[in-house]
CSV table of C-alpha atoms in Angstrom, one decimal:
chain,number,residue,atom,x,y,z
A,1,MET,CA,-22.7,-39.5,29.6
A,2,THR,CA,-21.2,-38.0,32.8
A,3,GLN,CA,-20.8,-34.4,33.5
A,4,ASN,CA,-17.1,-34.5,32.9
A,5,GLU,CA,-17.6,-36.2,29.5
A,6,LYS,CA,-20.1,-33.4,28.6
A,7,VAL,CA,-17.7,-30.7,29.6
A,8,LEU,CA,-14.9,-32.5,27.6
A,9,ALA,CA,-17.1,-32.8,24.5
A,10,THR,CA,-18.1,-29.1,24.8
A,11,PHE,CA,-14.4,-28.2,25.2
A,12,GLN,CA,-13.4,-30.3,22.1
A,13,THR,CA,-16.2,-28.7,20.1
A,14,ARG,CA,-15.1,-25.2,21.1
A,15,VAL,CA,-11.4,-26.0,20.3
A,16,ARG,CA,-12.5,-27.3,16.8
A,17,GLN,CA,-14.5,-24.1,16.3
A,18,MET,CA,-11.5,-22.0,17.3
A,19,ILE,CA,-9.2,-23.9,14.9
A,20,LEU,CA,-11.7,-23.4,12.1
A,21,ARG,CA,-12.0,-19.7,12.8
A,22,PHE,CA,-8.2,-19.4,13.1
A,23,GLN,CA,-7.8,-21.0,9.6
A,24,GLU,CA,-10.5,-18.7,8.2
A,25,LEU,CA,-8.7,-15.6,9.6
A,26,LYS,CA,-5.3,-16.9,8.5
A,27,LYS,CA,-6.6,-17.2,4.9
A,28,GLU,CA,-8.3,-13.8,5.1
A,29,ASN,CA,-5.0,-12.3,6.4
A,30,THR,CA,-3.1,-13.9,3.5
A,31,ASP,CA,-5.6,-12.5,1.0
A,32,LEU,CA,-5.4,-9.0,2.5
A,33,TYR,CA,-1.6,-9.1,2.4
A,34,ALA,CA,-1.8,-10.1,-1.3
A,35,MET,CA,-4.2,-7.2,-1.9
A,36,VAL,CA,-1.8,-4.8,-0.2
A,37,GLU,CA,1.1,-6.0,-2.2
A,38,GLU,CA,-0.9,-5.6,-5.4
A,39,GLY,CA,-1.8,-2.1,-4.4
A,40,GLU,CA,1.8,-1.2,-3.6
A,41,GLU,CA,3.0,-2.6,-6.9
A,42,ARG,CA,0.3,-0.5,-8.7
A,43,ILE,CA,1.4,2.6,-6.8
A,44,LYS,CA,5.0,2.0,-7.8
A,45,GLN,CA,4.0,1.6,-11.4
A,46,LEU,CA,1.9,4.8,-11.3
A,47,GLU,CA,4.7,6.7,-9.6
A,48,ALA,CA,7.2,5.6,-12.3
A,49,LYS,CA,4.7,6.6,-15.0
A,50,LEU,CA,4.2,10.0,-13.3
A,51,ALA,CA,7.9,10.6,-13.0
A,52,GLN,CA,8.3,9.7,-16.7
A,53,GLN,CA,5.4,12.0,-17.6
A,54,GLU,CA,7.0,14.9,-15.6
A,55,ARG,CA,10.3,14.3,-17.4
A,56,ASP,CA,8.6,14.3,-20.8
A,57,TYR,CA,6.7,17.5,-19.8
A,58,GLN,CA,9.9,19.2,-18.7
A,59,SER,CA,11.6,18.2,-22.0
A,60,LEU,CA,8.7,19.5,-24.0
A,61,LYS,CA,8.6,22.7,-22.0
A,62,MET,CA,12.3,23.2,-22.6
A,63,ALA,CA,12.0,22.4,-26.3
A,64,ARG,CA,9.1,24.9,-26.6
A,65,MET,CA,11.2,27.5,-24.9
A,66,MET,CA,14.1,26.8,-27.2
A,67,GLU,CA,12.0,26.7,-30.3
A,68,ILE,CA,13.3,29.3,-32.6
A,69,THR,CA,11.6,30.7,-35.6
A,70,ASP,CA,13.0,33.3,-38.0
A,71,GLY,CA,10.8,36.1,-36.4
A,72,ASP,CA,11.4,35.0,-32.8
A,73,LEU,CA,15.2,34.8,-32.7
A,74,ASP,CA,15.5,37.8,-30.4
A,75,GLY,CA,12.8,36.5,-28.1
A,76,ALA,CA,14.6,33.1,-28.0
A,77,LYS,CA,17.9,34.8,-27.1
A,78,GLU,CA,16.2,36.7,-24.3
A,79,ARG,CA,14.7,33.5,-22.9
A,80,VAL,CA,18.1,31.7,-23.1
A,81,ALA,CA,19.7,34.6,-21.3
A,82,LYS,CA,17.0,34.6,-18.7
A,83,MET,CA,17.5,30.9,-18.1
A,84,ILE,CA,21.3,31.4,-17.8
A,85,ARG,CA,20.7,34.2,-15.2
A,86,GLU,CA,18.3,31.9,-13.2
A,87,VAL,CA,20.9,29.1,-13.3
A,88,ASN,CA,23.6,31.5,-12.1
A,89,LYS,CA,21.3,32.6,-9.3
A,90,CYS,CA,20.8,29.0,-8.2
A,91,ILE,CA,24.5,28.4,-8.3
A,92,ASP,CA,25.1,31.5,-6.2
A,93,VAL,CA,22.5,30.4,-3.6
A,94,LEU,CA,24.0,26.9,-3.4
A,95,MET,CA,27.5,28.4,-3.0
A,96,ASP,CA,26.3,30.6,-0.2
A,97,GLU,CA,24.8,27.7,1.6
A,98,LYS,CA,28.1,25.9,1.8
């Protein structure tokens, strides 16, 4: 085998090794992208669940505030009046910003 043939054989071997390594890295990259997509999907699901839980909590909090018993009618009226005042303050602030 001549020197040129040895160099050519070495070069071919290196090219094959690079191709194999490229294929390995390409597969790894594909797997990593799939993992990222799964993670993002899981995050979206958890964010949606969190938003629903926050809405449920706000509804329960409002229901609790609005809960009226015979002995707590005056307290409930005061809470409703307070909420109305807070809403009016928010409206005033928004109107001032325009």
